[in-house]
Tab-separated table of C-alpha atoms in Angstrom:
chain	number	residue	atom	x	y	z
A	1	UNK	CA	15.804	-3.673	48.730
A	2	UNK	CA	16.859	-0.509	50.604
A	3	UNK	CA	18.897	2.167	48.889
A	4	UNK	CA	22.640	2.286	49.708
A	5	UNK	CA	23.783	4.778	52.346
A	6	UNK	CA	25.700	6.843	49.803
A	7	UNK	CA	22.803	7.017	47.324
A	8	UNK	CA	22.465	10.471	45.737
A	9	UNK	CA	19.048	11.271	44.201
A	10	UNK	CA	20.554	14.145	42.228
A	11	UNK	CA	23.328	11.988	40.773
A	12	UNK	CA	20.852	9.198	39.992
A	13	UNK	CA	18.568	11.660	38.194
A	14	UNK	CA	21.464	13.031	36.148
A	15	UNK	CA	22.543	9.529	35.131
A	16	UNK	CA	19.005	8.694	34.012
A	17	UNK	CA	18.784	11.910	31.974
A	18	UNK	CA	22.204	11.345	30.421
A	19	UNK	CA	21.081	7.925	29.230
A	20	UNK	CA	17.586	8.675	27.967
A	21	UNK	CA	17.920	12.262	26.726
A	22	UNK	CA	21.258	11.826	24.982
A	23	UNK	CA	20.074	8.609	23.341
A	24	UNK	CA	17.118	10.521	21.880
A	25	UNK	CA	19.400	13.334	20.706
A	26	UNK	CA	21.756	10.855	19.022
A	27	UNK	CA	18.846	9.176	17.213
A	28	UNK	CA	17.606	12.573	16.035
A	29	UNK	CA	20.993	13.749	14.743
A	30	UNK	CA	21.931	10.570	12.877
A	31	UNK	CA	24.883	11.280	10.590
A	32	UNK	CA	25.907	14.431	12.467
A	33	UNK	CA	29.343	13.966	14.129
A	34	UNK	CA	29.804	14.834	17.790
A	35	UNK	CA	31.493	18.168	18.559
A	36	UNK	CA	31.762	19.138	14.881
A	37	UNK	CA	30.964	22.833	14.653
A	38	UNK	CA	31.698	22.843	10.902
A	39	UNK	CA	28.634	20.660	10.240
A	40	UNK	CA	25.423	22.719	9.705
A	41	UNK	CA	23.738	20.907	12.604
A	42	UNK	CA	26.875	20.198	14.630
A	43	UNK	CA	26.472	23.206	16.892
A	44	UNK	CA	22.841	22.394	17.629
A	45	UNK	CA	23.660	18.767	18.466
A	46	UNK	CA	26.511	19.809	20.751
A	47	UNK	CA	24.277	22.275	22.562
A	48	UNK	CA	21.532	19.681	23.081
A	49	UNK	CA	23.689	16.871	24.517
A	50	UNK	CA	23.877	16.680	28.312
A	51	UNK	CA	27.254	16.279	30.015
A	52	UNK	CA	28.101	14.935	33.507
A	53	UNK	CA	29.366	18.388	34.537
A	54	UNK	CA	26.141	20.235	33.662
A	55	UNK	CA	24.469	22.318	36.339
A	56	UNK	CA	20.716	22.073	36.815
A	57	UNK	CA	20.281	25.286	34.810
A	58	UNK	CA	22.358	23.874	31.955
A	59	UNK	CA	20.357	20.636	31.960
A	60	UNK	CA	17.091	22.542	31.734
A	61	UNK	CA	18.364	24.865	29.009
A	62	UNK	CA	19.725	21.992	26.896
A	63	UNK	CA	16.468	20.057	27.180
A	64	UNK	CA	14.374	23.150	26.409
A	65	UNK	CA	16.549	23.878	23.366
A	66	UNK	CA	16.117	20.333	22.064
A	67	UNK	CA	12.410	19.775	22.733
A	68	UNK	CA	11.022	23.267	22.267
A	69	UNK	CA	13.321	24.988	19.764
A	70	UNK	CA	14.696	22.098	17.689
A	71	UNK	CA	11.786	19.655	17.950
A	72	UNK	CA	9.258	22.462	17.795
A	73	UNK	CA	7.029	21.206	20.587
A	74	UNK	CA	6.045	24.648	21.842
A	75	UNK	CA	2.282	25.219	21.546
A	76	UNK	CA	1.447	27.595	18.702
A	77	UNK	CA	-1.408	30.120	18.718
A	78	UNK	CA	-4.507	28.644	17.092
A	79	UNK	CA	-8.192	29.114	16.449
A	80	UNK	CA	-10.301	26.324	17.912
A	81	UNK	CA	-13.857	25.230	18.545
A	82	UNK	CA	-15.148	22.940	21.289
A	83	UNK	CA	-14.709	19.250	20.486
A	84	UNK	CA	-18.423	18.562	20.887
A	85	UNK	CA	-19.349	21.275	18.361
A	86	UNK	CA	-16.798	20.074	15.815
A	87	UNK	CA	-17.734	16.407	16.134
A	88	UNK	CA	-21.445	17.110	15.721
A	89	UNK	CA	-21.128	19.186	12.521
A	90	UNK	CA	-18.806	17.076	10.389
A	91	UNK	CA	-19.892	14.764	7.581
A	92	UNK	CA	-19.827	11.675	9.811
A	93	UNK	CA	-20.457	12.979	13.342
A	94	UNK	CA	-18.897	11.206	16.301
A	95	UNK	CA	-16.982	8.670	14.201
A	96	UNK	CA	-13.383	8.020	15.348
A	97	UNK	CA	-10.762	9.974	13.413
A	98	UNK	CA	-7.214	8.917	12.557
A	99	UNK	CA	-4.833	11.840	12.027
A	100	UNK	CA	-1.315	11.716	10.561
A	101	UNK	CA	0.938	14.659	11.359
A	102	UNK	CA	3.980	15.661	9.305
A	103	UNK	CA	6.481	18.437	10.059
A	104	UNK	CA	9.430	20.077	8.358
A	105	UNK	CA	12.847	19.242	9.799
A	106	UNK	CA	14.795	21.894	11.672
A	107	UNK	CA	17.312	23.727	9.489
A	108	UNK	CA	19.688	26.662	9.657
A	109	UNK	CA	17.528	28.409	7.035
A	110	UNK	CA	14.483	28.292	9.321
A	111	UNK	CA	16.488	29.461	12.326
A	112	UNK	CA	18.088	32.374	10.489
A	113	UNK	CA	14.751	33.584	9.115
A	114	UNK	CA	12.795	32.797	12.312
A	115	UNK	CA	10.254	30.757	10.354
A	116	UNK	CA	7.950	28.231	11.961
A	117	UNK	CA	8.370	24.746	10.561
A	118	UNK	CA	5.873	23.787	7.881
A	119	UNK	CA	3.279	21.257	8.947
A	120	UNK	CA	0.818	18.964	7.186
A	121	UNK	CA	-2.044	16.873	8.507
A	122	UNK	CA	-4.006	14.103	6.801
A	123	UNK	CA	-6.972	12.456	8.483
A	124	UNK	CA	-9.870	10.130	7.797
A	125	UNK	CA	-12.895	8.824	9.649
A	126	UNK	CA	-13.518	5.233	10.690
A	127	UNK	CA	-17.101	5.226	9.509
A	128	UNK	CA	-17.694	1.620	10.554
A	129	UNK	CA	-16.711	2.374	14.152
A	130	UNK	CA	-18.236	4.358	17.003
A	131	UNK	CA	-16.919	5.503	20.357
A	132	UNK	CA	-18.462	2.392	21.875
A	133	UNK	CA	-17.180	-0.109	19.307
A	134	UNK	CA	-13.638	1.258	19.121
A	135	UNK	CA	-11.273	-0.819	21.242
A	136	UNK	CA	-7.610	-0.789	22.186
A	137	UNK	CA	-6.939	-3.877	20.074
A	138	UNK	CA	-8.412	-2.168	16.990
A	139	UNK	CA	-6.385	0.969	17.704
A	140	UNK	CA	-3.253	-1.145	18.112
A	141	UNK	CA	-3.856	-2.789	14.739
A	142	UNK	CA	-4.125	0.626	13.054
A	143	UNK	CA	-0.991	1.784	14.856
A	144	UNK	CA	0.985	-1.197	13.565
A	145	UNK	CA	-0.039	-0.459	9.968
A	146	UNK	CA	0.934	3.192	10.360
A	147	UNK	CA	4.273	2.234	11.862
A	148	UNK	CA	5.001	-0.127	8.958
A	149	UNK	CA	4.035	2.372	6.241
A	150	UNK	CA	5.110	5.732	7.695
A	151	UNK	CA	7.546	5.196	10.563
A	152	UNK	CA	10.339	3.247	8.903
A	153	UNK	CA	13.796	4.674	9.542
A	154	UNK	CA	13.514	8.357	10.418
A	155	UNK	CA	9.976	8.639	9.072
A	156	UNK	CA	8.253	8.907	5.681
A	157	UNK	CA	9.059	12.139	3.806
A	158	UNK	CA	7.080	13.903	1.113
A	159	UNK	CA	7.366	17.291	-0.580
A	160	UNK	CA	4.869	20.031	0.079
A	161	UNK	CA	4.228	22.646	-2.582
A	162	UNK	CA	1.697	24.917	-4.254
A	163	UNK	CA	-0.371	22.323	-6.161
A	164	UNK	CA	-3.597	21.509	-4.317
A	165	UNK	CA	-4.721	17.920	-4.805
A	166	UNK	CA	-7.971	16.594	-3.353
A	167	UNK	CA	-9.215	13.052	-2.918
A	168	UNK	CA	-12.788	12.643	-1.771
A	169	UNK	CA	-14.410	9.327	-1.019
A	170	UNK	CA	-17.209	10.148	1.479
A	171	UNK	CA	-18.609	6.596	1.732
A	172	UNK	CA	-15.246	5.581	3.188
A	173	UNK	CA	-14.833	8.655	5.407
A	174	UNK	CA	-12.094	10.168	3.241
A	175	UNK	CA	-11.757	13.866	2.325
A	176	UNK	CA	-8.087	14.656	1.657
A	177	UNK	CA	-6.707	18.025	0.559
A	178	UNK	CA	-2.930	18.196	0.076
A	179	UNK	CA	-0.632	21.014	-1.005
A	180	UNK	CA	2.080	19.058	-2.753
A	181	UNK	CA	4.988	19.749	-5.104
A	182	UNK	CA	3.133	17.915	-7.876
A	183	UNK	CA	0.085	15.783	-8.585
A	184	UNK	CA	2.274	12.683	-8.729
A	185	UNK	CA	3.750	13.451	-5.314
A	186	UNK	CA	0.286	13.940	-3.802
A	187	UNK	CA	-0.932	10.643	-5.259
A	188	UNK	CA	2.131	8.890	-3.814
A	189	UNK	CA	1.158	10.133	-0.356
A	190	UNK	CA	-2.562	9.436	-0.780
A	191	UNK	CA	-1.896	5.848	-1.872
A	192	UNK	CA	0.131	5.270	1.291
A	193	UNK	CA	-2.582	6.695	3.509
A	194	UNK	CA	-5.248	4.574	1.828
A	195	UNK	CA	-3.017	1.529	2.307
A	196	UNK	CA	-3.116	2.140	6.051
A	197	UNK	CA	-6.854	2.813	5.952
A	198	UNK	CA	-7.365	-0.376	3.910
A	199	UNK	CA	-9.269	1.542	1.225
A	200	UNK	CA	-8.826	0.950	-2.521
A	201	UNK	CA	-7.404	3.892	-4.449
A	202	UNK	CA	-9.600	5.274	-7.247
A	203	UNK	CA	-7.878	7.690	-9.635
A	204	UNK	CA	-11.248	9.130	-10.700
A	205	UNK	CA	-11.657	10.667	-7.231
A	206	UNK	CA	-8.562	12.876	-7.663
A	207	UNK	CA	-9.016	16.624	-8.142
A	208	UNK	CA	-6.221	19.086	-8.973
A	209	UNK	CA	-6.066	22.851	-8.563
A	210	UNK	CA	-2.880	24.448	-9.881
A	211	UNK	CA	-1.846	27.882	-8.674
A	212	UNK	CA	0.502	29.999	-10.784
A	213	UNK	CA	0.885	32.657	-8.109
A	214	UNK	CA	4.435	33.329	-6.993
A	215	UNK	CA	5.112	32.454	-3.357
A	216	UNK	CA	8.580	33.779	-2.443
A	217	UNK	CA	11.012	31.584	-0.545
A	218	UNK	CA	11.566	34.436	1.915
A	219	UNK	CA	8.472	36.682	2.091
A	220	UNK	CA	9.187	40.412	2.073
A	221	UNK	CA	8.932	42.440	5.255
A	222	UNK	CA	5.629	44.269	5.674
A	223	UNK	CA	4.273	46.793	8.117
A	224	UNK	CA	1.992	45.324	10.775
A	225	UNK	CA	0.625	47.407	13.639
A	226	UNK	CA	3.077	50.176	12.898
A	227	UNK	CA	6.158	47.946	12.899
A	228	UNK	CA	8.123	46.179	10.144
A	229	UNK	CA	7.264	42.478	10.393
A	230	UNK	CA	8.625	39.528	8.458
A	231	UNK	CA	6.023	38.065	6.132
A	232	UNK	CA	4.514	34.624	6.707
A	233	UNK	CA	5.547	31.757	4.457
A	234	UNK	CA	2.628	30.636	2.320
A	235	UNK	CA	2.558	27.252	0.618
A	236	UNK	CA	6.267	26.644	1.173
A	237	UNK	CA	7.967	24.152	-1.119
A	238	UNK	CA	9.697	21.945	1.398
A	239	UNK	CA	9.928	18.391	2.671
A	240	UNK	CA	7.813	17.312	5.622
A	241	UNK	CA	8.496	14.195	7.649
A	242	UNK	CA	6.047	11.895	9.445
A	243	UNK	CA	6.047	12.792	13.128
A	244	UNK	CA	3.131	11.112	14.842
A	245	UNK	CA	-0.328	9.600	14.444
A	246	UNK	CA	-3.323	10.243	16.682
A	247	UNK	CA	-6.697	8.601	17.187
A	248	UNK	CA	-9.475	10.977	18.206
A	249	UNK	CA	-12.494	9.349	19.812
A	250	UNK	CA	-15.569	11.319	20.783
A	251	UNK	CA	-15.938	11.157	24.547
A	252	UNK	CA	-12.188	11.242	25.256
A	253	UNK	CA	-10.725	14.641	26.036
A	254	UNK	CA	-7.269	13.764	24.725
A	255	UNK	CA	-6.300	11.821	21.595
A	256	UNK	CA	-4.756	8.371	21.756
A	257	UNK	CA	-1.193	8.521	20.416
A	258	UNK	CA	-0.827	5.640	17.986
A	259	UNK	CA	2.730	6.219	16.780
A	260	UNK	CA	5.186	8.929	17.837
A	261	UNK	CA	8.683	9.390	16.410
A	262	UNK	CA	9.441	12.068	19.015
A	263	UNK	CA	10.216	9.258	21.476
A	264	UNK	CA	7.706	10.614	23.985
A	265	UNK	CA	7.073	7.121	25.335
A	266	UNK	CA	3.268	7.302	25.409
A	267	UNK	CA	2.350	5.785	22.030
A	268	UNK	CA	0.656	2.427	21.469
A	269	UNK	CA	3.539	1.100	19.352
């Protein structure tokens, strides 16, 4: 069917963005009223929502504010090694890896102190699978379990902290190390992960390392390279929320996104 004579690509694009982008913003700011600058997150929500009168520059700035500043999707500096080297030196080389990623919610406290949001990752190896045996149907089954256990509502939340809790079960491809607010909180998270992995929890495999060192909420400023620089948060006590799950398969350059609460549209479920 041909397009109508008065069809405007620019207007059509804006209408599509208004529908999809604003719907995502509304889902993210559940409970935050529209145009309420008294609410701690009201100003951020107002700034992220597109309006029919926005110019192209305003549209880009609002979307960049939401996805990069609020959602924290800017790439961070990191140390890395080639995938082939990493896969070949681990305990179970070349076995598919499932990774769960959790991230601290945006807050005024983080913005005012210019802190990066705390992050946590938990992963395990599918020791009974290989790159050749792994299939889309198997990945989809794992994704459904993750969605059921971790993606309900706005995502599963747990509290990070200074207590290091390990859970090692090498025959099942499991080597967890969590910094949690308590041993009980770490076990709560581990039990959920093992539920997804379909592995029986064994309390005897738990290890705990308590640290009595004081980690300040706001680290003091220190001199770095001749300039006063805000200190880095270490082992912050804060809540982290499930964000997405990835499946890494040796031979694929990019991970398969199993579940993604960022509404990116490219996950299996």
